[in-house]
Short mmCIF file of C-alpha atoms and ligand atoms in Angstrom, two decimals:
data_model
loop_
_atom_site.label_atom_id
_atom_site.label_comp_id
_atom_site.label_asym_id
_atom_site.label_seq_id
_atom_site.Cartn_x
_atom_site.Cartn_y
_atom_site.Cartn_z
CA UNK L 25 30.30 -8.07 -1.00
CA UNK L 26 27.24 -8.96 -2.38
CA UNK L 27 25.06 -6.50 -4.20
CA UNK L 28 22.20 -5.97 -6.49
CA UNK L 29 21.09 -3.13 -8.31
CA UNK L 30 17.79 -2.32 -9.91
CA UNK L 31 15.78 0.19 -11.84
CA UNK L 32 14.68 2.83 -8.95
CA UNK L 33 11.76 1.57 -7.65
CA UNK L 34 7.83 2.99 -6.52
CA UNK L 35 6.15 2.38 -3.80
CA UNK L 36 2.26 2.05 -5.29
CA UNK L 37 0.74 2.26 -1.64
CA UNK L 38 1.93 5.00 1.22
CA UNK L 39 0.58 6.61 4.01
CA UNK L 40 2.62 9.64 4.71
CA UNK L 41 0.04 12.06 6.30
CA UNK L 42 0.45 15.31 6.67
CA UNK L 43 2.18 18.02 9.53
CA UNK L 44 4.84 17.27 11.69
CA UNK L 45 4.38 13.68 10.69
CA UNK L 46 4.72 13.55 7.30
CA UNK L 47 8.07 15.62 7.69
CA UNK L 48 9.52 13.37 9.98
CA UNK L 49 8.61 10.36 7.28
CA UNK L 50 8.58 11.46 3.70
CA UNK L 51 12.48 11.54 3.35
CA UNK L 52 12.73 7.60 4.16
CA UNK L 53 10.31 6.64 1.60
CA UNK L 54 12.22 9.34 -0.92
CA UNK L 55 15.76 8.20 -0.21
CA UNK L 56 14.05 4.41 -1.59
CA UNK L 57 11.70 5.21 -3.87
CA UNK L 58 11.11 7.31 -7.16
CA UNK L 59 7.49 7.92 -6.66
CA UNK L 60 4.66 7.11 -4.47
CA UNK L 61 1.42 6.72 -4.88
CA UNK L 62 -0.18 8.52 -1.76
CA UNK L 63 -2.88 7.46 -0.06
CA UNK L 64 -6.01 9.99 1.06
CA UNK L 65 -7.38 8.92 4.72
CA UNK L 66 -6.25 12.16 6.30
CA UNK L 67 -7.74 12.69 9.33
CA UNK L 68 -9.89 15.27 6.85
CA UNK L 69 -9.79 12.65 3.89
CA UNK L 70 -8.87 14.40 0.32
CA UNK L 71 -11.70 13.70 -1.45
CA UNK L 72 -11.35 16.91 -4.32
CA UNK L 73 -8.29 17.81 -6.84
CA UNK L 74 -8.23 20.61 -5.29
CA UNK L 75 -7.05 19.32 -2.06
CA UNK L 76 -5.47 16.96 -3.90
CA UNK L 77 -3.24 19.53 -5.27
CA UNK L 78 -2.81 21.52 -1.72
CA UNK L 79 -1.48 18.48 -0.40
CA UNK L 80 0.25 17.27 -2.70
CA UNK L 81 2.60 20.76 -2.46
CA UNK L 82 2.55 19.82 1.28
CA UNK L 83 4.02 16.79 0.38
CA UNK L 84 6.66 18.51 -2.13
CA UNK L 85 7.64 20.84 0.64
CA UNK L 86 8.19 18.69 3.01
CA UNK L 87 11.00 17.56 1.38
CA UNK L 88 14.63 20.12 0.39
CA UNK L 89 14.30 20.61 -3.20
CA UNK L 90 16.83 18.76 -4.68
CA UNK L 91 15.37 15.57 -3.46
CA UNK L 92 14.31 13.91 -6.60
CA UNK L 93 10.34 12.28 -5.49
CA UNK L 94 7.23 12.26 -7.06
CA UNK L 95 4.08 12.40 -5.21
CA UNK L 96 0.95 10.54 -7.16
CA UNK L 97 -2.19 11.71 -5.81
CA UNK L 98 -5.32 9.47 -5.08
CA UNK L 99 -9.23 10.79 -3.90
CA UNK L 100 -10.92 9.38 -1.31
CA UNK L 101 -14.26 8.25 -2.84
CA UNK L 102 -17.55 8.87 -0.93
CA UNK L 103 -20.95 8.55 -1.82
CA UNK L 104 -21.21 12.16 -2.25
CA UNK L 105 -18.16 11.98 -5.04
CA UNK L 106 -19.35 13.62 -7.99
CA UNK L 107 -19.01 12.66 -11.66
CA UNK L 108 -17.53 16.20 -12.33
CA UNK L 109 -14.80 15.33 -9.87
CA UNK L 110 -14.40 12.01 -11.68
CA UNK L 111 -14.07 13.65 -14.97
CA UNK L 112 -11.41 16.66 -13.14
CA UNK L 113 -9.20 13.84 -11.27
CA UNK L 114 -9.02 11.60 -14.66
CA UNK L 115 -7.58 14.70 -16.52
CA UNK L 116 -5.34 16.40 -14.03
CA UNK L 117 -2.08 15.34 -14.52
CA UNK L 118 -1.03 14.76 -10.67
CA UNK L 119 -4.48 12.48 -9.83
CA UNK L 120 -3.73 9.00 -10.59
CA UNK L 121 -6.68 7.03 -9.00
CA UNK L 122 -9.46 7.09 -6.63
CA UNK L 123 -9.34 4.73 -3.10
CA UNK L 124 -12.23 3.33 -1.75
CA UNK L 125 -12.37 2.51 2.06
CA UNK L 126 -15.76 0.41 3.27
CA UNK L 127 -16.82 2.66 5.84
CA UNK L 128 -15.37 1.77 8.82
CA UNK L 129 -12.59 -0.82 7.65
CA UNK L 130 -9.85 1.24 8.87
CA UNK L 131 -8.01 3.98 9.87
CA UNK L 132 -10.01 7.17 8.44
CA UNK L 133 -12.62 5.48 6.83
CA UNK L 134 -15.11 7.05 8.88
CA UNK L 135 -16.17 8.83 5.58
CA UNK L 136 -16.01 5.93 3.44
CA UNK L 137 -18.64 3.99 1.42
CA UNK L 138 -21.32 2.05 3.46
CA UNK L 139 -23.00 0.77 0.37
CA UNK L 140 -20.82 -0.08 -2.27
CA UNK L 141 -23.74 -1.07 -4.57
CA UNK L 142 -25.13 2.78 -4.54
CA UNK L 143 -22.07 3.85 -6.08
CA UNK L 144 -21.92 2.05 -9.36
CA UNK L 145 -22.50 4.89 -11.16
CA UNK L 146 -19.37 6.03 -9.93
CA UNK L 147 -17.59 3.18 -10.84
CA UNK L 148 -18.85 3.17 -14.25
CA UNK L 149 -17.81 7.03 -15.06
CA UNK L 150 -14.32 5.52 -13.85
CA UNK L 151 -14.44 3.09 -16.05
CA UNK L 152 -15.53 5.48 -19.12
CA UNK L 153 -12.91 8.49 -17.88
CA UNK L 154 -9.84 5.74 -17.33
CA UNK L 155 -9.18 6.51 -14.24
CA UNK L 156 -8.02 3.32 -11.57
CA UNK L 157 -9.95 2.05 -8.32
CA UNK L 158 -7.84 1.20 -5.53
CA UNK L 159 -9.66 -0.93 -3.15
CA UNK L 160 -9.35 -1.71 0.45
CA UNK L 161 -11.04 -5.23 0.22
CA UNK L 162 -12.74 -5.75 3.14
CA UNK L 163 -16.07 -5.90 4.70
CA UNK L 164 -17.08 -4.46 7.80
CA UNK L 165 -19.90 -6.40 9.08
CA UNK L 166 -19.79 -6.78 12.51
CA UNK L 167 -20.87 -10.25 12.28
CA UNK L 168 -17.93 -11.24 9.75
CA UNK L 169 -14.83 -12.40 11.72
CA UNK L 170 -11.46 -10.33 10.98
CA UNK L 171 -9.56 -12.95 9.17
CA UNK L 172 -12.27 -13.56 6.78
CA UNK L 173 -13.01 -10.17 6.00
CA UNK L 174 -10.89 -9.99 2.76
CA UNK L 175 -12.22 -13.18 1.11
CA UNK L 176 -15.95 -12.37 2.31
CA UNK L 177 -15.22 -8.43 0.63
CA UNK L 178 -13.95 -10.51 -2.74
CA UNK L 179 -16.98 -13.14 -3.19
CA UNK L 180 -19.44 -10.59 -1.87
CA UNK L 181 -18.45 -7.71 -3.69
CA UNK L 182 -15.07 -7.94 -6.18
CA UNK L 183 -16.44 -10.30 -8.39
CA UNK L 184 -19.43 -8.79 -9.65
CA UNK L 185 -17.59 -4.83 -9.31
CA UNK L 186 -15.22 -6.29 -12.37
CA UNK L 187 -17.83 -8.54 -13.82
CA UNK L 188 -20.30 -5.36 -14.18
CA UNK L 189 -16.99 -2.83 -14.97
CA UNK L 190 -14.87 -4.88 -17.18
CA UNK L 191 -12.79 -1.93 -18.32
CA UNK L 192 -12.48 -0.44 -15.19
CA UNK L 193 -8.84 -0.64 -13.76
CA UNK L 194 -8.84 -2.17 -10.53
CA UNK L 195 -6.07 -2.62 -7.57
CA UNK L 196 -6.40 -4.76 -4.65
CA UNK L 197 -4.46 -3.35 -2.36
CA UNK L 198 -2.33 -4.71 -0.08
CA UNK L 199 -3.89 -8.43 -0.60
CA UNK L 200 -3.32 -11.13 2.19
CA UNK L 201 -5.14 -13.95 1.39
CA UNK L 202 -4.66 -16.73 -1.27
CA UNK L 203 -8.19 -16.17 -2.65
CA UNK L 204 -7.03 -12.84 -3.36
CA UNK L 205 -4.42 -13.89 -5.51
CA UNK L 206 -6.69 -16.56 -7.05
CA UNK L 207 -8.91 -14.29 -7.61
CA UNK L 208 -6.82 -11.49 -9.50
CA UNK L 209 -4.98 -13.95 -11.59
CA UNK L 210 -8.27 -15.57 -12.66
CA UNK L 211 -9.87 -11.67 -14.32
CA UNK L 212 -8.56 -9.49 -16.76
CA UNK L 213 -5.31 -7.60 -17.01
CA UNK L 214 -7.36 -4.43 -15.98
CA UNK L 215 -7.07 -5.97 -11.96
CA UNK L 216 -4.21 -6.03 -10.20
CA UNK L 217 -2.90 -6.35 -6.23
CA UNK L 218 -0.23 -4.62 -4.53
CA UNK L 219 1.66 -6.57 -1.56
CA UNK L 220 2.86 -5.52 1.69
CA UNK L 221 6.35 -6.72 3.03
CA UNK L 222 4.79 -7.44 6.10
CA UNK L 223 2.51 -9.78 4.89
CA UNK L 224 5.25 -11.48 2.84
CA UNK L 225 7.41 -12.25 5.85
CA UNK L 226 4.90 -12.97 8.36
CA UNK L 227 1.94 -14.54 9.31
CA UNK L 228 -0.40 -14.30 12.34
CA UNK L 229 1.66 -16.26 14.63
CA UNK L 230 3.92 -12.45 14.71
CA UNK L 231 0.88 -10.90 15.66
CA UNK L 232 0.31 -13.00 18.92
CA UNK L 233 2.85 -15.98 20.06
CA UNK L 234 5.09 -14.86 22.81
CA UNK L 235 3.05 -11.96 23.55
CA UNK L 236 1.07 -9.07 21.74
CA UNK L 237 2.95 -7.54 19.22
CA UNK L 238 1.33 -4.31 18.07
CA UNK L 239 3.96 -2.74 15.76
CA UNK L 240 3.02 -5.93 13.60
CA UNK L 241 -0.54 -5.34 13.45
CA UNK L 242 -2.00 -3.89 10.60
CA UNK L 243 -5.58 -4.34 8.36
CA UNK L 244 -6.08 -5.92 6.70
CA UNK L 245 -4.31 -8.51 9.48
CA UNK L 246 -2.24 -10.90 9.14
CA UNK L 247 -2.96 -14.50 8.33
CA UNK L 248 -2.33 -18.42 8.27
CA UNK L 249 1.45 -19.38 6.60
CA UNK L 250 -0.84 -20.81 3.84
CA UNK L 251 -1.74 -17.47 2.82
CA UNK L 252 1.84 -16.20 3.14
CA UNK L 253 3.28 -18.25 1.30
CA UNK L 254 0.44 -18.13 -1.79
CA UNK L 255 1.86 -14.53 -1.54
CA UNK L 256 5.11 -15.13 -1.64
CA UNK L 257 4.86 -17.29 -5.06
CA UNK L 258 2.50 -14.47 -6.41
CA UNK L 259 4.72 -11.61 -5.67
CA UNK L 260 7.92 -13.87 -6.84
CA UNK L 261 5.86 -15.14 -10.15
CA UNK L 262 6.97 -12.55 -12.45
CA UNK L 263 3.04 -12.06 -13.05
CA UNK L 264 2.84 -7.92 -13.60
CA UNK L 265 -0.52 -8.16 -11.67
CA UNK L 266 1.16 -8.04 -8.97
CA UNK L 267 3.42 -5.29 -7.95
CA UNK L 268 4.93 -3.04 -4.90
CA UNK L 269 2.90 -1.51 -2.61
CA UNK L 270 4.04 -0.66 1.06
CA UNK L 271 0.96 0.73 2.96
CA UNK L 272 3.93 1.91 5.18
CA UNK L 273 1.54 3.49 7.29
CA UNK L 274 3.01 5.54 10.49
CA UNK L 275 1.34 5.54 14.01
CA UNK L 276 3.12 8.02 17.09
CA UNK L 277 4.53 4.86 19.01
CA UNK L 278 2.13 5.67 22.37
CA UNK L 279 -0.70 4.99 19.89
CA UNK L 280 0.39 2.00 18.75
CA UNK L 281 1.72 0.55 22.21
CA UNK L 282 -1.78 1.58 23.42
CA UNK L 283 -5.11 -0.73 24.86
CA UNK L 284 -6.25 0.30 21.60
CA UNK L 285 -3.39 -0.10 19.33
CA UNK L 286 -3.47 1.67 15.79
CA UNK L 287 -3.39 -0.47 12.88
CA UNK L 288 -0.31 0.21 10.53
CA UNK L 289 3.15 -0.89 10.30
CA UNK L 290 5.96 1.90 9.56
CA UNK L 291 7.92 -0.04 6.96
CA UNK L 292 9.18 2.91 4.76
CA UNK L 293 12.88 2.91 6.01
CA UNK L 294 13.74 -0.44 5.37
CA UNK L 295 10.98 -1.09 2.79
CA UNK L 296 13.12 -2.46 -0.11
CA UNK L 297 15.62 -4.32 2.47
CA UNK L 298 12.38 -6.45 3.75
CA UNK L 299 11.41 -6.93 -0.33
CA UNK L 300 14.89 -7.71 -0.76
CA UNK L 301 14.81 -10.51 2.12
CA UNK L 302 12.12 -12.08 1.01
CA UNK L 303 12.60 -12.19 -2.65
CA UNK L 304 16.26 -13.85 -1.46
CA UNK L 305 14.45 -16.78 0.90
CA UNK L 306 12.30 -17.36 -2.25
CA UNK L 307 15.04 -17.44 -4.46
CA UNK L 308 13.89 -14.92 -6.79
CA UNK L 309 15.81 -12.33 -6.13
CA UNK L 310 16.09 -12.09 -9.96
CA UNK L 311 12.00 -10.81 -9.90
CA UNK L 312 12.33 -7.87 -7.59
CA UNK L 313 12.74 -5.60 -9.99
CA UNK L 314 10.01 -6.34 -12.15
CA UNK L 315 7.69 -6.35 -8.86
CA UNK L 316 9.09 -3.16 -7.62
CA UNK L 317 10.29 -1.00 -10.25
CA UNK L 318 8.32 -2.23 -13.62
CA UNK L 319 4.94 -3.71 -13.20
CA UNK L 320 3.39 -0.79 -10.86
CA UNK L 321 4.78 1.99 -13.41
CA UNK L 322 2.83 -0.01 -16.34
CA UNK L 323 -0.23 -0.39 -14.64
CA UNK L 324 -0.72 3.35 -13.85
CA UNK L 325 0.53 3.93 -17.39
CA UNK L 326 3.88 5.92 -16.29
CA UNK L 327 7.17 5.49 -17.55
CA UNK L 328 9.70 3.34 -15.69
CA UNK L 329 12.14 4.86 -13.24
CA UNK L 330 15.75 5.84 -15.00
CA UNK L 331 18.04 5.82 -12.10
CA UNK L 332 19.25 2.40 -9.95
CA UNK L 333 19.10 1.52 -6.62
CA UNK L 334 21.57 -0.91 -5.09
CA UNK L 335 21.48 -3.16 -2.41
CA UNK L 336 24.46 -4.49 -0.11
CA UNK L 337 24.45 -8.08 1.73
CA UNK L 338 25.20 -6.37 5.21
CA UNK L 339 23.67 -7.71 8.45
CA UNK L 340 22.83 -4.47 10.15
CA UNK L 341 20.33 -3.39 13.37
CA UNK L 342 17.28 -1.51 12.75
CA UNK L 343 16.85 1.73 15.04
CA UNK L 344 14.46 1.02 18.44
CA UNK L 345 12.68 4.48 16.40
CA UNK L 346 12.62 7.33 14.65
CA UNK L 347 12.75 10.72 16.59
CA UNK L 348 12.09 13.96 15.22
CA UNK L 349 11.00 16.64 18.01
CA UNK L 350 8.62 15.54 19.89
CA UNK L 351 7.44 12.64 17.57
CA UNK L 352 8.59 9.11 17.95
CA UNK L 353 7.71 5.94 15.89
CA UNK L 354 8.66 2.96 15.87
CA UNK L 355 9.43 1.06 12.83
CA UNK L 356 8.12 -2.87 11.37
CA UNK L 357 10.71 -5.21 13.01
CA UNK L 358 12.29 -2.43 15.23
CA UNK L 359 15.78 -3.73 16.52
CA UNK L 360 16.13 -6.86 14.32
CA UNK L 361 18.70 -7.61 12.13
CA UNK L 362 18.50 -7.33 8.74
CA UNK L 363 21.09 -8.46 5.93
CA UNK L 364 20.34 -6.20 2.94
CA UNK L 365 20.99 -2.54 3.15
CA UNK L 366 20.52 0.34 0.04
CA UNK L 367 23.62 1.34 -0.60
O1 LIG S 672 -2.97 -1.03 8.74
C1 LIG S 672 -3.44 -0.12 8.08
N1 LIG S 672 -3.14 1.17 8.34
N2 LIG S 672 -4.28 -0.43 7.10
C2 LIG S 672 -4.96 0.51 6.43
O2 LIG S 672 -5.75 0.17 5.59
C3 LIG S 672 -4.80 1.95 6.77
C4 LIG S 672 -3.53 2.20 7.43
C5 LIG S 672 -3.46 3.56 8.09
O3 LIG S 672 -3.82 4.54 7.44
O4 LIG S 672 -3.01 3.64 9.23
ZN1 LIG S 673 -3.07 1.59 3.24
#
């Protein structure tokens, strides 16, 4: 049988939430990955190290205790953040960035940042304390159509954040456009993208041909093949700007399957098998584990991962969902085949 096996890898974007929910999720994501960098849209958003640290414990005992997985805390910046809590969350030890959600881009964002410009000051004590931005590129005008909203976010934004905060490090999360990847190779080695499997194996055509697929919608949205496959050859470069990042990001099934479906796709079971099948249609299945295991680790300034993971060439069904009590979910790409499977 075919196999591969690779340094154990992170996953540098996750929603795991907290409650019932984030016990019935956590273990997929730890039987995959090392460490995660956790994302902070709660319903209330963690937006002190304090809370940071409360859930992070959450998150710890959610899982039994010999279960080797790190949680790597992120704030939730607001215009109310204070440089104090800068200063804290660059020198606690389990803080490894802050997020910033436009107000109104997405789920939770509610408390986000409705004018990005007012909060430069924040983003220059960043920059002087060291600690990362995480960005959720997207504008929110209501005028701006949806599939624009990532390239409008970079030219209106993105370029002057890193032009005015050129030692601040910067991560564009879960990019989806090629601009995005033209634009992060073009700066400096302080900016970097994670990418989503989703938006590696599919583009908009999944969201709506055939029918209305709403366990493939997620923000930012999908897009034209053109940007998929500028993806694809970024993620597959070997460039260490561009690295791992889920945004597995878990909806109860009746609120996806809704007249208002959630936006999120719950890829954390099968995360590294979708990596794993698109790395092999690229044929670069000889870059995963730079992109998943290496490059994320050296941008947040962590060591690598010791232990391996290994993957089997085994066609195999993925569950219709995941029960636990009275939650159900259903996963990205829910009774498909797929032919990779972690050993
Ligand atoms: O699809 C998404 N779901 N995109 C996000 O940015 C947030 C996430 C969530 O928290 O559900
Ligand atoms: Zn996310």
């Amino acid at each position: 049988m075919k196999t591969i096996t690779i340094t154990r890898p992170d996953d540098m974007h996750l929603h795991v939430r907290n409650g019932a929910l984030l016990k019935t999720v956590l273990p997929y994501t730890a039987k995959q990955f090392a460490r995660a960098i956790i994302m902070p849209n709660l319903k209330q958003p963690v937006v002190s190290v304090e809370q940071a640290l409360v859930y992070r414990e959450e998150i710890i005992a959610a899982l039994p205790a010999s279960w080797a997985f790190t949680p790597l805390m992120t704030l939730y910046l607001t215009a109310s953040t204070s440089i104090d809590e800068i200063k804290n969350a660059a020198e606690s030890e389990y803080v490894h960035a802050f997020k910033l959600y436009p107000a109104g881009a997405t789920t939770h964002s509610d408390s986000g940042v409705a004018d990005i410009k007012a909060i430069y000051p924040l983003f220059a004590a960043m920059e002087k304390y060291g600690i990362p931005l995480l960005i959720h590129g997207e504008v929110t005008d209501a005028e701006c159509d949806i599939f624009d909203r990532e390239r409008v976010f970079i030219d209106t934004y993105l370029i002057d954040i890193v032009k005015e905060f050129p030692n601040l490090r910067v991560v564009l999360e879960h990019v989806t456009t090629a601009e995005a990847v033209q634009f992060v190779e073009s700066v400096d080695v302080n900016v970097a993208a994670t990418i989503t499997p989703q938006h590696l194996l599919y583009n908009r055509n999944a969201l709506l041909v055939g029918g209305i697929r709403p366990h493939n919608y997620c923000l930012p949205v999908l897009k034209r093949e053109q940007h998929r496959q500028a993806l694809v050859k970024a993620a597959t470069s070997g460039n260490p700007k561009f690295f791992l990042g889920t945004d597995s990001a878990p909806h109860l099934t009746e609120l996806k399957e809704n007249a208002c479906g959630c936006a999120g796709c719950f890829s954390a079971p099968i995360a590294m098998e979708l990596y794993a099948q698109a790395f092999e249609s690229a044929n670069a299945l000889d870059k995963l584990e730079g992109f998943a295991s290496f490059f994320g680790a050296d941008f947040y300034s962590l060591p690598r991962n010791t232990g391996t993971i290994t993957l089997e060439k085994i066609d195999w069904e993925i569950p219709a969902n995941y029960q636990e009590n009275a939650i159900s979910i259903t996963p990205f790409k829910a009774l498909e085949v797929l032919n990779w499977k972690i050993a």
